[in-house]
Tab-separated table of N, CA and C in Angstrom:
chain	number	residue	atom	x	y	z
A	874	ASN	N	0.848	-1.188	0.000
A	874	ASN	CA	0.000	0.000	0.000
A	874	ASN	C	0.890	1.246	0.000
A	875	ASP	N	0.772	2.059	-1.012
A	875	ASP	CA	1.599	3.257	-1.148
A	875	ASP	C	1.142	4.407	-0.271
A	876	SER	N	0.006	4.267	0.373
A	876	SER	CA	-0.529	5.384	1.150
A	876	SER	C	-0.129	5.327	2.626
A	877	LYS	N	0.793	4.462	2.995
A	877	LYS	CA	1.214	4.373	4.388
A	877	LYS	C	1.978	5.618	4.787
A	878	ASN	N	1.702	6.074	6.008
A	878	ASN	CA	2.472	7.206	6.520
A	878	ASN	C	3.732	6.690	7.214
A	879	ILE	N	4.589	7.584	7.597
A	879	ILE	CA	5.882	7.211	8.170
A	879	ILE	C	5.723	6.390	9.441
A	880	ASN	N	4.720	6.705	10.263
A	880	ASN	CA	4.518	5.946	11.499
A	880	ASN	C	4.115	4.505	11.215
A	881	GLU	N	3.322	4.298	10.177
A	881	GLU	CA	2.933	2.938	9.795
A	881	GLU	C	4.147	2.165	9.263
A	882	ILE	N	4.985	2.843	8.514
A	882	ILE	CA	6.195	2.203	7.987
A	882	ILE	C	7.118	1.804	9.142
A	883	ILE	N	7.281	2.708	10.095
A	883	ILE	CA	8.110	2.417	11.277
A	883	ILE	C	7.521	1.241	12.047
A	884	ASP	N	6.214	1.245	12.269
A	884	ASP	CA	5.559	0.145	12.998
A	884	ASP	C	5.739	-1.181	12.272
A	885	ASP	N	5.575	-1.177	10.960
A	885	ASP	CA	5.751	-2.402	10.175
A	885	ASP	C	7.185	-2.921	10.296
A	886	ALA	N	8.157	-2.020	10.173
A	886	ALA	CA	9.567	-2.418	10.270
A	886	ALA	C	9.877	-2.942	11.671
A	887	TYR	N	9.347	-2.279	12.684
A	887	TYR	CA	9.556	-2.696	14.064
A	887	TYR	C	8.956	-4.089	14.302
A	888	ASN	N	7.707	-4.273	13.919
A	888	ASN	CA	7.028	-5.559	14.139
A	888	ASN	C	7.717	-6.694	13.394
A	889	PHE	N	8.123	-6.431	12.163
A	889	PHE	CA	8.831	-7.432	11.372
A	889	PHE	C	10.148	-7.815	12.050
A	890	SER	N	10.915	-6.818	12.465
A	890	SER	CA	12.205	-7.059	13.108
A	890	SER	C	12.037	-7.778	14.442
A	891	LYS	N	11.044	-7.387	15.203
A	891	LYS	CA	10.787	-8.015	16.504
A	891	LYS	C	10.444	-9.488	16.317
A	892	GLU	N	9.618	-9.778	15.336
A	892	GLU	CA	9.233	-11.162	15.057
A	892	GLU	C	10.460	-12.006	14.696
A	893	ILE	N	11.329	-11.467	13.873
A	893	ILE	CA	12.544	-12.196	13.489
A	893	ILE	C	13.451	-12.404	14.694
A	894	LEU	N	13.649	-11.349	15.478
A	894	LEU	CA	14.529	-11.463	16.646
A	894	LEU	C	14.002	-12.475	17.651
A	895	GLU	N	12.703	-12.511	17.845
A	895	GLU	CA	12.126	-13.457	18.803
A	895	GLU	C	12.273	-14.903	18.332
A	896	SER	N	12.425	-15.102	17.033
A	896	SER	CA	12.580	-16.463	16.506
A	896	SER	C	14.044	-16.911	16.493
A	897	LYS	N	14.971	-15.994	16.733
A	897	LYS	CA	16.402	-16.320	16.744
A	897	LYS	C	16.886	-16.480	18.175
A	898	LYS	N	17.989	-17.182	18.327
A	898	LYS	CA	18.575	-17.379	19.650
A	898	LYS	C	19.824	-16.512	19.772
A	899	LEU	N	19.601	-15.203	19.833
A	899	LEU	CA	20.726	-14.272	19.889
A	899	LEU	C	21.534	-14.397	21.171
A	900	ASP	N	20.924	-14.921	22.223
A	900	ASP	CA	21.651	-15.073	23.485
A	900	ASP	C	22.804	-16.062	23.369
A	901	GLU	N	22.815	-16.859	22.302
A	901	GLU	CA	23.897	-17.815	22.089
A	901	GLU	C	25.177	-17.120	21.639
A	902	TYR	N	25.065	-15.859	21.232
A	902	TYR	CA	26.214	-15.121	20.727
A	902	TYR	C	26.755	-14.198	21.799
A	903	ALA	N	28.080	-14.105	21.879
A	903	ALA	CA	28.705	-13.210	22.854
A	903	ALA	C	28.456	-11.761	22.483
A	904	GLU	N	28.398	-11.491	21.178
A	904	GLU	CA	28.208	-10.123	20.721
A	904	GLU	C	27.481	-10.127	19.383
A	905	VAL	N	26.660	-9.127	19.191
A	905	VAL	CA	25.952	-8.932	17.934
A	905	VAL	C	26.305	-7.533	17.442
A	906	ILE	N	26.581	-7.413	16.163
A	906	ILE	CA	26.844	-6.103	15.567
A	906	ILE	C	25.608	-5.701	14.786
A	907	VAL	N	25.062	-4.543	15.108
A	907	VAL	CA	23.872	-4.030	14.449
A	907	VAL	C	24.275	-2.841	13.589
A	908	ILE	N	23.924	-2.902	12.314
A	908	ILE	CA	24.170	-1.794	11.389
A	908	ILE	C	22.805	-1.337	10.896
A	909	ALA	N	22.496	-0.065	11.135
A	909	ALA	CA	21.172	0.444	10.772
A	909	ALA	C	21.295	1.833	10.168
A	910	LYS	N	20.353	2.158	9.308
A	910	LYS	CA	20.319	3.478	8.685
A	910	LYS	C	18.905	4.025	8.753
A	911	SER	N	18.818	5.315	9.024
A	911	SER	CA	17.557	6.052	8.975
A	911	SER	C	16.503	5.447	9.899
A	912	ILE	N	15.379	5.031	9.361
A	912	ILE	CA	14.301	4.446	10.172
A	912	ILE	C	14.801	3.219	10.918
A	913	GLY	N	15.718	2.492	10.304
A	913	GLY	CA	16.283	1.308	10.947
A	913	GLY	C	16.981	1.621	12.256
A	914	THR	N	17.512	2.843	12.403
A	914	THR	CA	18.164	3.213	13.664
A	914	THR	C	17.159	3.278	14.802
A	915	LEU	N	15.962	3.742	14.496
A	915	LEU	CA	14.900	3.786	15.511
A	915	LEU	C	14.454	2.377	15.871
A	916	VAL	N	14.226	1.560	14.870
A	916	VAL	CA	13.787	0.182	15.108
A	916	VAL	C	14.815	-0.559	15.962
A	917	ALA	N	16.072	-0.504	15.564
A	917	ALA	CA	17.126	-1.243	16.276
A	917	ALA	C	17.291	-0.766	17.712
A	918	THR	N	17.311	0.547	17.919
A	918	THR	CA	17.530	1.050	19.278
A	918	THR	C	16.314	0.823	20.172
A	919	LYS	N	15.127	0.838	19.605
A	919	LYS	CA	13.932	0.502	20.402
A	919	LYS	C	13.969	-0.968	20.822
A	920	LEU	N	14.370	-1.843	19.912
A	920	LEU	CA	14.475	-3.269	20.243
A	920	LEU	C	15.536	-3.495	21.312
A	921	ARG	N	16.624	-2.750	21.241
A	921	ARG	CA	17.651	-2.841	22.286
A	921	ARG	C	17.078	-2.369	23.616
A	922	ASN	N	16.344	-1.271	23.582
A	922	ASN	CA	15.742	-0.720	24.789
A	922	ASN	C	14.790	-1.719	25.451
A	923	GLU	N	14.169	-2.553	24.642
A	923	GLU	CA	13.254	-3.580	25.150
A	923	GLU	C	13.979	-4.889	25.467
A	924	LYS	N	15.301	-4.856	25.441
A	924	LYS	CA	16.149	-5.996	25.796
A	924	LYS	C	16.034	-7.163	24.815
A	925	LEU	N	15.615	-6.897	23.587
A	925	LEU	CA	15.558	-7.955	22.570
A	925	LEU	C	16.889	-8.088	21.830
A	926	ILE	N	17.732	-7.078	21.962
A	926	ILE	CA	19.088	-7.135	21.412
A	926	ILE	C	20.025	-6.792	22.561
A	927	LYS	N	20.939	-7.713	22.873
A	927	LYS	CA	21.864	-7.493	23.985
A	927	LYS	C	23.298	-7.656	23.505
A	928	ALA	N	24.244	-7.237	24.321
A	928	ALA	CA	25.676	-7.405	24.058
A	928	ALA	C	26.021	-7.046	22.621
A	929	SER	N	25.678	-5.850	22.241
A	929	SER	CA	25.842	-5.452	20.851
A	929	SER	C	26.637	-4.168	20.698
A	930	LYS	N	27.173	-4.011	19.496
A	930	LYS	CA	27.725	-2.735	19.074
A	930	LYS	C	26.800	-2.229	17.978
A	931	PHE	N	26.454	-0.965	18.069
A	931	PHE	CA	25.506	-0.373	17.145
A	931	PHE	C	26.198	0.635	16.234
A	932	ILE	N	26.062	0.426	14.933
A	932	ILE	CA	26.518	1.377	13.925
A	932	ILE	C	25.257	2.016	13.361
A	933	LEU	N	25.072	3.300	13.661
A	933	LEU	CA	23.827	3.999	13.327
A	933	LEU	C	24.112	5.126	12.342
A	934	LEU	N	23.709	4.915	11.114
A	934	LEU	CA	23.939	5.888	10.053
A	934	LEU	C	22.679	6.719	9.858
A	935	THR	N	22.818	8.002	9.909
A	935	THR	CA	21.749	8.990	9.751
A	935	THR	C	20.509	8.667	10.571
A	936	PRO	N	20.659	8.643	11.906
A	936	PRO	CA	19.477	8.420	12.739
A	936	PRO	C	18.459	9.544	12.546
A	937	ILE	N	17.211	9.220	12.782
A	937	ILE	CA	16.147	10.216	12.683
A	937	ILE	C	15.891	10.794	14.073
A	938	ASN	N	15.149	11.879	14.133
A	938	ASN	CA	14.896	12.529	15.427
A	938	ASN	C	14.361	11.568	16.477
A	939	GLU	N	13.473	10.677	16.060
A	939	GLU	CA	12.842	9.748	17.011
A	939	GLU	C	13.842	8.774	17.620
A	940	THR	N	15.001	8.613	17.010
A	940	THR	CA	16.035	7.704	17.522
A	940	THR	C	16.786	8.317	18.698
A	941	ILE	N	16.892	9.614	18.746
A	941	ILE	CA	17.760	10.295	19.716
A	941	ILE	C	17.540	9.839	21.164
A	942	PRO	N	16.306	9.692	21.650
A	942	PRO	CA	16.150	9.257	23.047
A	942	PRO	C	16.684	7.852	23.336
A	943	PHE	N	16.889	7.049	22.302
A	943	PHE	CA	17.324	5.668	22.482
A	943	PHE	C	18.824	5.470	22.276
A	944	LEU	N	19.546	6.536	21.963
A	944	LEU	CA	20.981	6.418	21.721
A	944	LEU	C	21.728	6.156	23.013
A	945	LYS	N	22.789	5.368	22.901
A	945	LYS	CA	23.648	5.059	24.042
A	945	LYS	C	25.034	5.643	23.797
A	946	GLN	N	25.741	5.858	24.861
A	946	GLN	CA	27.052	6.490	24.781
A	946	GLN	C	28.018	5.718	23.886
A	947	GLY	N	27.930	4.409	23.868
A	947	GLY	CA	28.861	3.599	23.095
A	947	GLY	C	28.473	3.374	21.651
A	948	ASP	N	27.427	4.013	21.160
A	948	ASP	CA	26.994	3.840	19.769
A	948	ASP	C	27.913	4.587	18.804
A	949	PHE	N	28.082	4.012	17.628
A	949	PHE	CA	28.778	4.667	16.521
A	949	PHE	C	27.695	5.372	15.711
A	950	ILE	N	27.776	6.698	15.631
A	950	ILE	CA	26.709	7.494	15.020
A	950	ILE	C	27.303	8.399	13.949
A	951	VAL	N	26.661	8.407	12.781
A	951	VAL	CA	27.064	9.297	11.697
A	951	VAL	C	25.841	10.093	11.266
A	952	THR	N	25.982	11.410	11.240
A	952	THR	CA	24.886	12.273	10.822
A	952	THR	C	25.463	13.523	10.150
A	953	SER	N	24.585	14.436	9.796
A	953	SER	CA	25.016	15.686	9.175
A	953	SER	C	24.098	16.821	9.623
A	954	LEU	N	24.676	17.993	9.697
A	954	LEU	CA	23.881	19.163	10.065
A	954	LEU	C	22.841	19.496	8.991
A	955	LYS	N	23.039	19.010	7.772
A	955	LYS	CA	22.088	19.272	6.675
A	955	LYS	C	21.085	18.140	6.485
A	956	ASP	N	21.116	17.143	7.348
A	956	ASP	CA	20.164	16.033	7.256
A	956	ASP	C	18.791	16.545	7.670
A	957	SER	N	17.839	16.465	6.777
A	957	SER	CA	16.511	17.016	7.049
A	957	SER	C	15.658	16.121	7.948
A	958	TYR	N	16.145	14.939	8.294
A	958	TYR	CA	15.365	14.025	9.125
A	958	TYR	C	15.806	14.009	10.582
A	959	VAL	N	16.802	14.833	10.908
A	959	VAL	CA	17.258	14.886	12.289
A	959	VAL	C	17.715	16.309	12.599
A	960	ASP	N	17.509	16.709	13.830
A	960	ASP	CA	18.058	17.972	14.293
A	960	ASP	C	19.429	17.650	14.885
A	961	ALA	N	20.431	17.626	14.015
A	961	ALA	CA	21.780	17.225	14.423
A	961	ALA	C	22.360	18.149	15.489
A	962	SER	N	21.821	19.336	15.628
A	962	SER	CA	22.322	20.232	16.673
A	962	SER	C	22.062	19.647	18.064
A	963	LEU	N	21.016	18.821	18.193
A	963	LEU	CA	20.758	18.145	19.472
A	963	LEU	C	21.881	17.166	19.797
A	964	LEU	N	22.397	16.505	18.780
A	964	LEU	CA	23.522	15.596	18.978
A	964	LEU	C	24.820	16.378	19.166
A	965	LYS	N	24.979	17.435	18.394
A	965	LYS	CA	26.192	18.257	18.497
A	965	LYS	C	26.342	18.800	19.921
A	966	ALA	N	25.238	19.144	20.544
A	966	ALA	CA	25.279	19.664	21.912
A	966	ALA	C	25.767	18.604	22.904
A	967	LYS	N	25.678	17.322	22.514
A	967	LYS	CA	26.109	16.235	23.386
A	967	LYS	C	27.323	15.498	22.823
A	968	GLU	N	28.055	16.127	21.903
A	968	GLU	CA	29.127	15.403	21.224
A	968	GLU	C	30.212	14.913	22.176
A	969	ASN	N	30.399	15.551	23.307
A	969	ASN	CA	31.375	15.064	24.281
A	969	ASN	C	30.900	13.788	24.970
A	970	TYR	N	29.600	13.570	24.994
A	970	TYR	CA	29.018	12.371	25.594
A	970	TYR	C	29.139	11.164	24.661
A	971	PHE	N	29.116	11.419	23.348
A	971	PHE	CA	29.158	10.361	22.342
A	971	PHE	C	30.544	10.319	21.680
A	972	PRO	N	31.441	9.475	22.178
A	972	PRO	CA	32.797	9.463	21.633
A	972	PRO	C	32.895	8.941	20.193
A	973	PHE	N	31.878	8.232	19.735
A	973	PHE	CA	31.904	7.672	18.382
A	973	PHE	C	30.898	8.378	17.476
A	974	LEU	N	30.710	9.660	17.693
A	974	LEU	CA	29.786	10.479	16.901
A	974	LEU	C	30.568	11.268	15.860
A	975	THR	N	30.101	11.187	14.617
A	975	THR	CA	30.647	12.020	13.550
A	975	THR	C	29.515	12.834	12.963
A	976	ILE	N	29.702	14.148	12.933
A	976	ILE	CA	28.698	15.037	12.341
A	976	ILE	C	29.350	15.771	11.184
A	977	TYR	N	28.846	15.509	9.989
A	977	TYR	CA	29.327	16.224	8.809
A	977	TYR	C	28.541	17.522	8.674
A	978	GLU	N	29.130	18.481	8.035
A	978	GLU	CA	28.507	19.801	7.920
A	978	GLU	C	27.447	19.879	6.827
A	979	ASP	N	27.733	19.288	5.673
A	979	ASP	CA	26.947	19.639	4.485
A	979	ASP	C	26.430	18.459	3.672
A	980	LEU	N	26.145	17.359	4.318
A	980	LEU	CA	25.660	16.189	3.580
A	980	LEU	C	24.164	15.986	3.784
A	981	PRO	N	23.471	15.499	2.767
A	981	PRO	CA	22.062	15.172	2.938
A	981	PRO	C	21.909	13.832	3.675
A	982	HIS	N	20.695	13.442	3.909
A	982	HIS	CA	20.379	12.200	4.616
A	982	HIS	C	21.021	10.982	3.953
A	983	SER	N	21.216	11.044	2.669
A	983	SER	CA	21.788	9.919	1.921
A	983	SER	C	23.299	9.772	2.098
A	984	LEU	N	23.941	10.732	2.743
A	984	LEU	CA	25.392	10.740	2.941
A	984	LEU	C	26.141	10.616	1.616
A	985	GLU	N	25.758	11.462	0.681
A	985	GLU	CA	26.448	11.464	-0.611
A	985	GLU	C	26.570	12.887	-1.129
A	986	TYR	N	27.573	13.069	-1.965
A	986	TYR	CA	27.784	14.361	-2.598
A	986	TYR	C	27.099	14.344	-3.962
A	987	ALA	N	26.293	15.342	-4.227
A	987	ALA	CA	25.572	15.408	-5.492
A	987	ALA	C	26.553	15.474	-6.654
A	988	ASN	N	26.324	14.620	-7.614
A	988	ASN	CA	27.100	14.621	-8.859
A	988	ASN	C	28.598	14.464	-8.659
A	989	ASN	N	29.010	13.803	-7.589
A	989	ASN	CA	30.432	13.600	-7.370
A	989	ASN	C	30.659	12.194	-6.791
A	990	PHE	N	30.703	11.237	-7.701
A	990	PHE	CA	30.876	9.843	-7.311
A	990	PHE	C	32.170	9.637	-6.528
A	991	TYR	N	33.254	10.231	-6.970
A	991	TYR	CA	34.557	10.006	-6.332
A	991	TYR	C	34.583	10.540	-4.905
A	992	LYS	N	34.054	11.724	-4.703
A	992	LYS	CA	34.017	12.303	-3.362
A	992	LYS	C	33.105	11.474	-2.445
A	993	THR	N	31.987	10.999	-2.992
A	993	THR	CA	31.078	10.146	-2.230
A	993	THR	C	31.757	8.831	-1.867
A	994	PHE	N	32.457	8.242	-2.820
A	994	PHE	CA	33.166	6.992	-2.576
A	994	PHE	C	34.217	7.176	-1.482
A	995	ASP	N	34.956	8.264	-1.521
A	995	ASP	CA	35.947	8.560	-0.484
A	995	ASP	C	35.281	8.715	0.884
A	996	LEU	N	34.138	9.372	0.911
A	996	LEU	CA	33.393	9.542	2.156
A	996	LEU	C	32.959	8.188	2.717
A	997	GLN	N	32.419	7.321	1.869
A	997	GLN	CA	31.969	6.015	2.327
A	997	GLN	C	33.143	5.189	2.865
A	998	LYS	N	34.312	5.304	2.225
A	998	LYS	CA	35.504	4.616	2.723
A	998	LYS	C	35.904	5.179	4.089
A	999	GLU	N	35.825	6.477	4.250
A	999	GLU	CA	36.146	7.099	5.542
A	999	GLU	C	35.209	6.584	6.632
A	1000	ILE	N	33.925	6.534	6.337
A	1000	ILE	CA	32.944	6.039	7.316
A	1000	ILE	C	33.214	4.572	7.633
A	1001	LEU	N	33.511	3.776	6.605
A	1001	LEU	CA	33.810	2.362	6.813
A	1001	LEU	C	35.063	2.184	7.668
A	1002	ASP	N	36.110	2.945	7.384
A	1002	ASP	CA	37.338	2.868	8.187
A	1002	ASP	C	37.054	3.225	9.645
A	1003	ASN	N	36.273	4.250	9.867
A	1003	ASN	CA	35.917	4.647	11.240
A	1003	ASN	C	35.085	3.569	11.926
A	1004	ALA	N	34.173	2.941	11.181
A	1004	ALA	CA	33.337	1.878	11.754
A	1004	ALA	C	34.186	0.667	12.123
A	1005	ILE	N	35.132	0.315	11.274
A	1005	ILE	CA	36.022	-0.815	11.582
A	1005	ILE	C	36.851	-0.503	12.820
A	1006	ASN	N	37.349	0.714	12.926
A	1006	ASN	CA	38.082	1.129	14.118
A	1006	ASN	C	37.185	1.025	15.360
A	1007	TYR	N	35.959	1.470	15.241
A	1007	TYR	CA	34.983	1.377	16.339
A	1007	TYR	C	34.800	-0.074	16.779
A	1008	LEU	N	34.685	-0.977	15.811
A	1008	LEU	CA	34.472	-2.379	16.147
A	1008	LEU	C	35.697	-2.982	16.832
A	1009	ASP	N	36.863	-2.424	16.568
A	1009	ASP	CA	38.096	-2.903	17.198
A	1009	ASP	C	38.251	-2.411	18.632
A	1010	ILE	N	37.503	-1.383	18.974
A	1010	ILE	CA	37.622	-0.775	20.306
A	1010	ILE	C	36.552	-1.357	21.219
A	1011	SER	N	36.970	-1.818	22.359
A	1011	SER	CA	36.017	-2.310	23.339
A	1011	SER	C	35.462	-1.115	24.103
A	1012	TYR	N	34.179	-1.128	24.394
A	1012	TYR	CA	33.672	-0.011	25.185
A	1012	TYR	C	33.471	-0.394	26.640
A	1013	LYS	N	34.365	-1.254	27.123
A	1013	LYS	CA	34.361	-1.573	28.548
A	1013	LYS	C	34.739	-0.348	29.386
A	1014	ASP	N	35.496	0.555	28.758
A	1014	ASP	CA	35.942	1.751	29.481
A	1014	ASP	C	34.891	2.850	29.496
A	1015	ILE	N	33.808	2.639	28.769
A	1015	ILE	CA	32.783	3.682	28.675
A	1015	ILE	C	31.627	3.317	29.597
A	1016	VAL	N	31.236	4.236	30.412
A	1016	VAL	CA	30.116	4.018	31.313
A	1016	VAL	C	28.830	4.142	30.509
A	1017	GLU	N	28.016	3.129	30.563
A	1017	GLU	CA	26.744	3.153	29.820
A	1017	GLU	C	25.653	3.788	30.662
């Protein structure tokens, strides 16, 4: 149905993800890595908040405003001040709290440069390198 509003889309994604998670035995794993973008950041962090995802590292690309209350200090977060789906200034005000937060100045929600494949490719490599570094770092030293 093309007439679904954003809340219905979020609810559908949440319910679908919850159903899958409940059918898996994630507790058998010492750690789970969650990679989410946009609406997926809200779904993933809400599921974590409900204790359906535990012992995880979260890579959250372009979270939306609704995700902000569910963010944790140890999350890897990438956003931009020009992202129209989040008020990145709310995150910027807490950037000392989030050690793995990157805020770009002039990128849209898609994290790409218009008409510049090479610059976009370099950006994606930079984000990937930072994410790999994040995964190598234990956040035992960070108070949750």
